Short mmCIF file of C-alpha atoms in Angstrom, two decimals:
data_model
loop_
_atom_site.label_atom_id
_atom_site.label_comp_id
_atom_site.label_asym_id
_atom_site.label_seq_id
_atom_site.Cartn_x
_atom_site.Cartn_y
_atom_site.Cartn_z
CA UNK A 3 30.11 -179.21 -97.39
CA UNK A 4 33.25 -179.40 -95.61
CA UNK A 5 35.37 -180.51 -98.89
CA UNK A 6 34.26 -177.51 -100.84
CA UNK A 7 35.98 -175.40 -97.98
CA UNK A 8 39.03 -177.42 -97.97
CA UNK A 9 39.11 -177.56 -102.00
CA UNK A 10 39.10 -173.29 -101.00
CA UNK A 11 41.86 -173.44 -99.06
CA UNK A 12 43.74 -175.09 -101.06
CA UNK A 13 43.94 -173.45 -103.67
CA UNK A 14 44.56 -170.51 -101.79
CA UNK A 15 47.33 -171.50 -100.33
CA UNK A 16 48.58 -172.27 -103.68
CA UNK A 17 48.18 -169.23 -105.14
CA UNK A 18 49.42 -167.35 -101.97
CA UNK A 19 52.98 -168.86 -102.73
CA UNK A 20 53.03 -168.68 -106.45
CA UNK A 21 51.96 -165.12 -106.00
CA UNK A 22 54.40 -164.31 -103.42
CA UNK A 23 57.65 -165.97 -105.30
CA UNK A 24 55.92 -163.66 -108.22
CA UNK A 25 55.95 -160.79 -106.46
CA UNK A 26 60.22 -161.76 -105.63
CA UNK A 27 61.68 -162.75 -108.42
CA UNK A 28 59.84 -161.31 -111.71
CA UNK A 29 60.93 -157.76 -111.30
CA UNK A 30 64.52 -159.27 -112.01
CA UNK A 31 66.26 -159.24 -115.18
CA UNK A 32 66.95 -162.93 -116.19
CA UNK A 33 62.91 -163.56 -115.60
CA UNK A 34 62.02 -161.88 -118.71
CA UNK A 35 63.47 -164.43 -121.47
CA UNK A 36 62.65 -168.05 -121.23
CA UNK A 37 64.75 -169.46 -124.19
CA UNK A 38 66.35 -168.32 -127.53
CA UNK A 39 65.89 -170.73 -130.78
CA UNK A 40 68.46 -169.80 -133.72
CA UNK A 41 66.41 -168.70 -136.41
CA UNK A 42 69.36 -167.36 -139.49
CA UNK A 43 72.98 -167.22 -139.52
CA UNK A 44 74.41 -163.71 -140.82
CA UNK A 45 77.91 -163.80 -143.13
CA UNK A 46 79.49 -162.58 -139.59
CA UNK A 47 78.81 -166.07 -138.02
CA UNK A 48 76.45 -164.82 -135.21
CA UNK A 49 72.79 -166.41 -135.74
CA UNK A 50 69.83 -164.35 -134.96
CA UNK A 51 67.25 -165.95 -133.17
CA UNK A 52 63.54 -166.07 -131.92
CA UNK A 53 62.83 -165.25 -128.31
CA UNK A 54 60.12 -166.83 -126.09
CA UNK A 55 59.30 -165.34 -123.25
CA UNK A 56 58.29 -165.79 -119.60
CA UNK A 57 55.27 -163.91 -120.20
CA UNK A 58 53.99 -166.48 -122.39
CA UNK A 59 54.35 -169.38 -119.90
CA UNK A 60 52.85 -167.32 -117.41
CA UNK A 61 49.88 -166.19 -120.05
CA UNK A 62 49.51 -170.12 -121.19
CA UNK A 63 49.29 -171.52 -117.38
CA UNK A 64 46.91 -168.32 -116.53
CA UNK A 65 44.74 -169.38 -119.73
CA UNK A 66 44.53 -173.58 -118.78
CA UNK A 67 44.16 -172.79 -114.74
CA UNK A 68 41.64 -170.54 -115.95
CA UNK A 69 39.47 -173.55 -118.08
CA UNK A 70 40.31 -176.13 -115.52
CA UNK A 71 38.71 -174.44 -113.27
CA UNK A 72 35.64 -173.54 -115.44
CA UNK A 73 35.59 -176.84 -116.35
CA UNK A 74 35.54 -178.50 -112.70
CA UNK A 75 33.04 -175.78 -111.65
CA UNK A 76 30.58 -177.19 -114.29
CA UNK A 77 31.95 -180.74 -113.99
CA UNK A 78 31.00 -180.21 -110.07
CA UNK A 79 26.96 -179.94 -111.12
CA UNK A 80 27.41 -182.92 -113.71
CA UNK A 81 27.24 -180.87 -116.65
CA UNK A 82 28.40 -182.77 -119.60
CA UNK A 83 31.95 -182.44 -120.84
CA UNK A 84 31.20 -182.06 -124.44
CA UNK A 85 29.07 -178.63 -123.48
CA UNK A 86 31.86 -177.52 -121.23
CA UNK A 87 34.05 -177.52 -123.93
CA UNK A 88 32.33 -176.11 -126.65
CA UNK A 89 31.59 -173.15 -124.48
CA UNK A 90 35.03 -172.55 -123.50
CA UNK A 91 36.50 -173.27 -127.27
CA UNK A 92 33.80 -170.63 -128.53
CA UNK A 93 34.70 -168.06 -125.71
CA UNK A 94 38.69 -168.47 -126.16
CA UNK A 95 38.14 -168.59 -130.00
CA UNK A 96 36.64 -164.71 -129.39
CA UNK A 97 38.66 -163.46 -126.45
CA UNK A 98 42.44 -164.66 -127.63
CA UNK A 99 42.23 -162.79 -131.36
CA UNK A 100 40.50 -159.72 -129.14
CA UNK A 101 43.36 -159.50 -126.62
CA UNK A 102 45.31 -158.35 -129.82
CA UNK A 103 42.99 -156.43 -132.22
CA UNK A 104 41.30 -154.43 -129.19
CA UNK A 105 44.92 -153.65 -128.06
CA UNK A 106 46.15 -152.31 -131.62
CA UNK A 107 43.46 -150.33 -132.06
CA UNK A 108 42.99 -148.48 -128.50
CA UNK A 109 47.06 -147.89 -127.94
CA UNK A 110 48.25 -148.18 -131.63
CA UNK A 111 50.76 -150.59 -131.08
CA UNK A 112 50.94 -154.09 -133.13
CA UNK A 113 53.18 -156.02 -130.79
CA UNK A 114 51.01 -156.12 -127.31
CA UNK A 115 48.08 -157.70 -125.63
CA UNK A 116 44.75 -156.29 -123.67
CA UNK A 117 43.96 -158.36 -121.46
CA UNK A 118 40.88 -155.84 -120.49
CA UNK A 119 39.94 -155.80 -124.19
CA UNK A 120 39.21 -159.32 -124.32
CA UNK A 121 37.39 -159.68 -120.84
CA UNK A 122 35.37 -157.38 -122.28
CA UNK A 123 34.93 -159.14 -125.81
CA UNK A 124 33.74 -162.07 -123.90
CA UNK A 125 31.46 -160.88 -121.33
CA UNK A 126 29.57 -159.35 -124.08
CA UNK A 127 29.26 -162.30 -125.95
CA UNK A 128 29.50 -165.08 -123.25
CA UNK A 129 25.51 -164.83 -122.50
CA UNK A 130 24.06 -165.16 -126.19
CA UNK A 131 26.75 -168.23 -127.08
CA UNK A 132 25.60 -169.90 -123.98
CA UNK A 133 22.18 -169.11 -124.67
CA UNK A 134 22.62 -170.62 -128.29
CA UNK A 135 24.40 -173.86 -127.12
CA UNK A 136 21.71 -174.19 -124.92
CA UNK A 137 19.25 -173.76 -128.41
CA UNK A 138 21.30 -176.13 -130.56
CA UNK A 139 23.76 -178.44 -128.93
CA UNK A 140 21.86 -178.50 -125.63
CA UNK A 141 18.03 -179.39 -127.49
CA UNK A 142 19.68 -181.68 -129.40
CA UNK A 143 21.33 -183.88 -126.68
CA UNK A 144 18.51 -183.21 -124.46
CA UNK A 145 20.69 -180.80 -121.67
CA UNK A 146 19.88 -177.49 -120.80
CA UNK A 147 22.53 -175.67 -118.83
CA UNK A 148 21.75 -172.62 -117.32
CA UNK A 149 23.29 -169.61 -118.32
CA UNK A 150 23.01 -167.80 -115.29
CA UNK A 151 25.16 -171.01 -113.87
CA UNK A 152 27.93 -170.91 -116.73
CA UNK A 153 28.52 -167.22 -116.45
CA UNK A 154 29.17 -167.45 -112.96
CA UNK A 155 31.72 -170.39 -114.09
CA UNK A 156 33.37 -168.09 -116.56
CA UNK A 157 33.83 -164.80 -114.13
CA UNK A 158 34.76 -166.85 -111.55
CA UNK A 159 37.60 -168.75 -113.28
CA UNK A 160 38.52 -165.83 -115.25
CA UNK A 161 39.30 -163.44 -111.74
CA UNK A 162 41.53 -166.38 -110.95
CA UNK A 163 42.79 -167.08 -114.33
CA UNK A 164 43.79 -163.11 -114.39
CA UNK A 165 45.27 -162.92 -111.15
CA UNK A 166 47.74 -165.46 -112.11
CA UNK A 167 48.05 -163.75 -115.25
CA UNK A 168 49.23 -161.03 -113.93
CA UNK A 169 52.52 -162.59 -113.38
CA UNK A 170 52.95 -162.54 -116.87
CA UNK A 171 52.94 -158.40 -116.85
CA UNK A 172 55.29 -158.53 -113.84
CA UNK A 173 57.83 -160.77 -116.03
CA UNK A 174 57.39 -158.72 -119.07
CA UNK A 175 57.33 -155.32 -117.28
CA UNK A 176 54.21 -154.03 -118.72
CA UNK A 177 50.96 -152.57 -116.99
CA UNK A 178 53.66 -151.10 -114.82
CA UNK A 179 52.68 -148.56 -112.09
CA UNK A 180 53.38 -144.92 -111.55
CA UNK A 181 57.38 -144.04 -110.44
CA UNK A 182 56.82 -143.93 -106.34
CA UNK A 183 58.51 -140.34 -106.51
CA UNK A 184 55.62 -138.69 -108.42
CA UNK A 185 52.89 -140.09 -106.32
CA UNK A 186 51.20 -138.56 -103.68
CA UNK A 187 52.80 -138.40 -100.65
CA UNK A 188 50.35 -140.86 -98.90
CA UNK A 189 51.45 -143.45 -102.05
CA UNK A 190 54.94 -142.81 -101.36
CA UNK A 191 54.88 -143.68 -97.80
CA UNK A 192 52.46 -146.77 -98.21
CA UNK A 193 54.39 -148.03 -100.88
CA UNK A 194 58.30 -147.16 -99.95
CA UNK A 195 58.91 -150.83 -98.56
CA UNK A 196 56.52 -152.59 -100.95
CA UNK A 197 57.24 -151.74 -104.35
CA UNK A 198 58.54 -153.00 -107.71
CA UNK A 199 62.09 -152.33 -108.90
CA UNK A 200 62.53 -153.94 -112.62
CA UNK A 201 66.01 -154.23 -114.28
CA UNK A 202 66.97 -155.31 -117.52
CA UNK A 203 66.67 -152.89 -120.70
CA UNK A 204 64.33 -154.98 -122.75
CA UNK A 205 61.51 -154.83 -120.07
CA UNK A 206 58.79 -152.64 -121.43
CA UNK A 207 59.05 -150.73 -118.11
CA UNK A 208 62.13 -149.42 -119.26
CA UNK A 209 62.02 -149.16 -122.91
CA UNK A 210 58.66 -147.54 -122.97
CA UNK A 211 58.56 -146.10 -119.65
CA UNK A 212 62.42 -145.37 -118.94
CA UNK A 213 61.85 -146.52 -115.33
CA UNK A 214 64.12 -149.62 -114.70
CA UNK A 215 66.05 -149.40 -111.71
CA UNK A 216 63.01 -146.77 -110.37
CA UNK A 217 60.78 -147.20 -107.44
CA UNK A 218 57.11 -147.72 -109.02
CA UNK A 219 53.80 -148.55 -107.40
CA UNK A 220 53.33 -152.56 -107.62
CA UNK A 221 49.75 -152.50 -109.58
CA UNK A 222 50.44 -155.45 -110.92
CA UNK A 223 50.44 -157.40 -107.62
CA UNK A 224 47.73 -155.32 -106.34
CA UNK A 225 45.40 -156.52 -109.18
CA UNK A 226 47.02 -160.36 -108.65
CA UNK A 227 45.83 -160.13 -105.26
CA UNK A 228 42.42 -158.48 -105.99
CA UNK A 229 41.11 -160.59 -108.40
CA UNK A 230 42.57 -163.83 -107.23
CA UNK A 231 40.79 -162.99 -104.10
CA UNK A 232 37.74 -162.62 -105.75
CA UNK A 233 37.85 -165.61 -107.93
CA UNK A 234 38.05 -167.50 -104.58
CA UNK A 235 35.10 -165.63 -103.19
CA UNK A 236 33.71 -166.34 -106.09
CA UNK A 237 34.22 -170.09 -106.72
CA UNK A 238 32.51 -170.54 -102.60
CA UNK A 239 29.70 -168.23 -103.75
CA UNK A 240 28.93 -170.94 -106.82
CA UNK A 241 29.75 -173.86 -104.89
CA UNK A 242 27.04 -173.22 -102.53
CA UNK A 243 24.67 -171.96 -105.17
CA UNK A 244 24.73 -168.50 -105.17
CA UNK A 245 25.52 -168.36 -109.22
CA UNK A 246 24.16 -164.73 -109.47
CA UNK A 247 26.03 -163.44 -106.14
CA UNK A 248 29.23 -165.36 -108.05
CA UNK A 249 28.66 -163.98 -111.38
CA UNK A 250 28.16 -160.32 -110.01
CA UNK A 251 30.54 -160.45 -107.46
CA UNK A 252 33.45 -161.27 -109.78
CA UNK A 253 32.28 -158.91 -112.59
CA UNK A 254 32.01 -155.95 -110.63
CA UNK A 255 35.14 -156.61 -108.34
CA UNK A 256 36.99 -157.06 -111.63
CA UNK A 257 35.70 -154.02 -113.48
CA UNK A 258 35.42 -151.76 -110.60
CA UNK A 259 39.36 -152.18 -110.17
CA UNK A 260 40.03 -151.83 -113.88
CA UNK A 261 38.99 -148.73 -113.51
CA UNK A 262 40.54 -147.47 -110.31
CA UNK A 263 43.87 -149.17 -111.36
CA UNK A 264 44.26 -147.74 -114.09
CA UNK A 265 45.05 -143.82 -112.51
CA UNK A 266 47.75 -145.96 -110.89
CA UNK A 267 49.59 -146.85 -113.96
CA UNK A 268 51.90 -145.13 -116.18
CA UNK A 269 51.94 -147.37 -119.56
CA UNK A 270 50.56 -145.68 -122.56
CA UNK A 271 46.45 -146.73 -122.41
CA UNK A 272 45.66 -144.48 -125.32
CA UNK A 273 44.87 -140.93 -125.67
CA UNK A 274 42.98 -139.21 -123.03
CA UNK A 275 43.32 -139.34 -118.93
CA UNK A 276 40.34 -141.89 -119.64
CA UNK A 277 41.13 -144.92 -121.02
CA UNK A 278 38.95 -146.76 -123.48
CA UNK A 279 39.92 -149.79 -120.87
CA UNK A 280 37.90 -147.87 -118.24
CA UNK A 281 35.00 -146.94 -120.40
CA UNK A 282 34.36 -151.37 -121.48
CA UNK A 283 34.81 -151.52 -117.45
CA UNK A 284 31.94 -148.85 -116.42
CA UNK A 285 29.65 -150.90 -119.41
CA UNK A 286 30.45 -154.20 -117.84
CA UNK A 287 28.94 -153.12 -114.46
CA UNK A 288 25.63 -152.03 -115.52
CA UNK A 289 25.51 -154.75 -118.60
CA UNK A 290 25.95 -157.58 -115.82
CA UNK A 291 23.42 -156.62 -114.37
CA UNK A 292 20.71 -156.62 -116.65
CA UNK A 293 22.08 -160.29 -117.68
CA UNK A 294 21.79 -161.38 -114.14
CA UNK A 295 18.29 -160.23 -113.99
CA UNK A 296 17.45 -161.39 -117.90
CA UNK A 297 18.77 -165.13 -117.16
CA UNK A 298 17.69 -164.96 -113.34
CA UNK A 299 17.40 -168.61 -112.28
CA UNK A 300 16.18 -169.93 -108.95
CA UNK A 301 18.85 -171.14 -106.21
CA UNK A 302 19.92 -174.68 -107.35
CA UNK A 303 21.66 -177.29 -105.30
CA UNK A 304 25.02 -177.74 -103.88
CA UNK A 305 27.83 -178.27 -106.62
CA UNK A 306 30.06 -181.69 -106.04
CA UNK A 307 33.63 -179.94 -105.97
CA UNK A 308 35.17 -183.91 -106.31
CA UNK A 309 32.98 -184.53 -109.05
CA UNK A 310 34.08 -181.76 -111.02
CA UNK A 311 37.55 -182.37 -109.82
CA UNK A 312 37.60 -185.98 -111.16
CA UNK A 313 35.92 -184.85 -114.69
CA UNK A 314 39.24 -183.27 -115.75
CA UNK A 315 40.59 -186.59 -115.71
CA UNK A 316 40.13 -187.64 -118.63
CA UNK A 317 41.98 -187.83 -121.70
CA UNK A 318 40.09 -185.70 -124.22
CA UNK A 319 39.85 -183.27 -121.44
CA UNK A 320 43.55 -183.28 -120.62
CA UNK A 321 44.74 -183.22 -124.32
CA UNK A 322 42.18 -180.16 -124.73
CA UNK A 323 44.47 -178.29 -121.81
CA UNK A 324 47.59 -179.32 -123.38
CA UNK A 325 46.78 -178.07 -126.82
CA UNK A 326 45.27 -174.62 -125.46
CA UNK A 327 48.65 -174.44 -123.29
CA UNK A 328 50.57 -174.84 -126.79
CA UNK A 329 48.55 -172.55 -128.63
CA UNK A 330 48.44 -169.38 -126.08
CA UNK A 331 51.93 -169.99 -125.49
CA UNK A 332 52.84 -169.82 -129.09
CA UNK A 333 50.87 -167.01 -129.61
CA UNK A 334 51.76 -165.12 -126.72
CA UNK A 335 55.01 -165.86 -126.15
CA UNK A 336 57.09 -165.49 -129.14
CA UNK A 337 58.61 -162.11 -128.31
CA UNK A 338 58.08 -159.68 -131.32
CA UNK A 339 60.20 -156.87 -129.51
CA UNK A 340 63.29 -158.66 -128.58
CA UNK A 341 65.29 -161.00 -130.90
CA UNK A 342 69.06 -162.81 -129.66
CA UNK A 343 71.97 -163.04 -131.51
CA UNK A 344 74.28 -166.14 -130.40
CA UNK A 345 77.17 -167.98 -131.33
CA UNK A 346 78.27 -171.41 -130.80
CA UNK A 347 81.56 -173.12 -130.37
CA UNK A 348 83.55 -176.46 -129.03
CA UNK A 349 84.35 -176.58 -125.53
CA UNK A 350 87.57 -177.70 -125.67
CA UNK A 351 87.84 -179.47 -122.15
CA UNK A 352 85.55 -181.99 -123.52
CA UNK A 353 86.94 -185.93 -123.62
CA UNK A 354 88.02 -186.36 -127.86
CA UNK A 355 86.85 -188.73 -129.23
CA UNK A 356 86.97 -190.64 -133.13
CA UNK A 357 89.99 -189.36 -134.68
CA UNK A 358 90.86 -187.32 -131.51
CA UNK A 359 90.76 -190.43 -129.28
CA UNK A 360 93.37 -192.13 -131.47
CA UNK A 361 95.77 -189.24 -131.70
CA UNK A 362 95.74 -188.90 -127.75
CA UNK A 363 96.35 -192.51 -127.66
CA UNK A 364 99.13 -192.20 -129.78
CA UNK A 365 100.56 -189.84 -127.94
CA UNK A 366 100.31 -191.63 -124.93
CA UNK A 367 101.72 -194.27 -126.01
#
């Protein structure tokens, strides 16, 4: 179907530029904080207040692009909004609280997020909640979706939903990349015009790392460019029902890099030159494909992209996006490293007014 290549395109294109202006302006200082709230005032007069942070916008609009697109993928074979959004609730409600507890308990830090933890949280689970919608929900309204079809829904969206994600790091200077002047030569001459350069002293790249103002291999656009790549691949794959080749396809292009990525980063992963991150990603590969073969299902027919693309308007569906937006922006944004400290005053050149307006008229007159 023709539209199902344009609806492709598109979105390439889209992500092309909002990966490109990524790749430009994050690195930079004033990309890091997206707004201060005053929280107490100290006897000095200063207030201390709450930062939130780019990296939870990004995080939040990763997150919703993410289920939008799950949603329309599933919408596209006229599977019933209700199941769509149970699935997604039940996944988010065990990959968000992962992103953090798999994080604190690998690199012993309370204040950061995984986002390989909780890909891996939900690709272990994803299969047996679908399976037991499928037993409860799906008996009991009479629809049986298969879960060969929703996990290629989920790995698809979720390559795409990380790629963007990744913007987030790039903001936040985390899941930074090794300093370009102890890499291998060959690094150092592929990457010497096409690297990252991050300023600003609250950037985890420099107060973990001490590399702001350094030369250091761009991993994070690398993986934006990777897995948005093969999100793409892998919404055509599903579109033209290939749901295994989509499921697989994202999975292993997704895991395969976690693991070569990360001997191209210098963050703290935890102990060891192998990361616990790479170990979930070498179980992933093998684990996918036993589910493949376990909920094997025969090729089914052509998804309706416009179908899918007219079930997200609707207004349970688009109050569901809001509220997840809200929610993974709350939780993910509020910066628990940084904090402000701001004062406020008069500016004097403003017109007076009240009592002031009658004194200056006074004096006019």
């Amino acid at each position: 179907m023709m539209i199902n290549e344009l609806f492709i395109l598109t979105l390439a294109l889209i992500l092309a530029l909002m990966l490109l202006w990524g790749f430009s302006a994050l690195p930079q200082e004033k990309w890091q904080i997206l707004v201060s709230m005053p929280k107490m005032k100290e006897e000095s007069g200063i207030w201390k207040g709450i930062n939130f942070t780019y990296y939870g916008l990004f995080t939040a609009n990763a997150y919703v692009a993410a289920v939008a697109i799950m949603f329309a993928l599933l919408g596209s074979l006229a599977v019933p909004m209700y199941i769509s959004m149970v699935e997604a609730a039940v996944i988010l409600a065990v990959c968000v609280p992962a992103s953090r507890i798999i994080a604190r308990l690998v690199e012993k830090q309370p204040n950061t997020f995984t986002v390989g933890g909780a890909s891996f949280a939900g690709l272990v689970t994803a299969p047996w909640v679908f399976w037991l919608i499928n037993q409860t929900l799906g008996k009991g309204a009479g629809v049986q979706v298969p879960v060969l079809t929703s996990l290629a829904a989920l790995t698809s969206s979720y390559a795409l939903g990380e790629g963007i994600g990744r913007l987030a790091c790039i903001s936040f200077g985390c899941c930074y990349g090794k300093p370009l002047a102890k890499s291998h030569p060959f690094f150092q001459k592929l990457f010497e015009k096409r690297n990252f350069i991050f300023f600003g002293h609250t950037k985890k790249v420099a107060y973990e790392g001490g590399l702001d103002g350094q030369k250091v291999i761009p991993i994070q656009a690398i993986t934006s460019i990777i897995y948005t790549g093969s999100g793409l691949l892998g919404v055509y794959l599903f579109l033209n029902g290939y749901y295994a080749a989509a499921f697989l396809q994202t999975l292993i292009t997704t895991q395969a890099w976690r693991i070569i990525s990360e001997f191209f980063r210098a963050d703290y992963r935890g102990k060891g030159d192998f990361s616990a991150y790479q170990i979930m990603g070498m179980i992933s590969v093998p684990y996918a494909v036993f589910i493949s073969w376990w909920f094997a299902i025969p090729h089914l027919q052509n998804a309706n992209i416009v179908a899918g693309l007219r079930s997200l308007w609707n207004p349970v569906m688009i109050l569901f996006l809001q509220f997840l937006w809200m929610s993974i922006f709350l939780f993910t944004g509020r910066s628990q490293v940084t904090e402000a400290a701001m004062s406020f005053h008069v500016v004097r050149t403003c017109p007076p007014s009240g009592e002031g307006l009658q004194r200056a008229a006074l004096e006019i007159q």
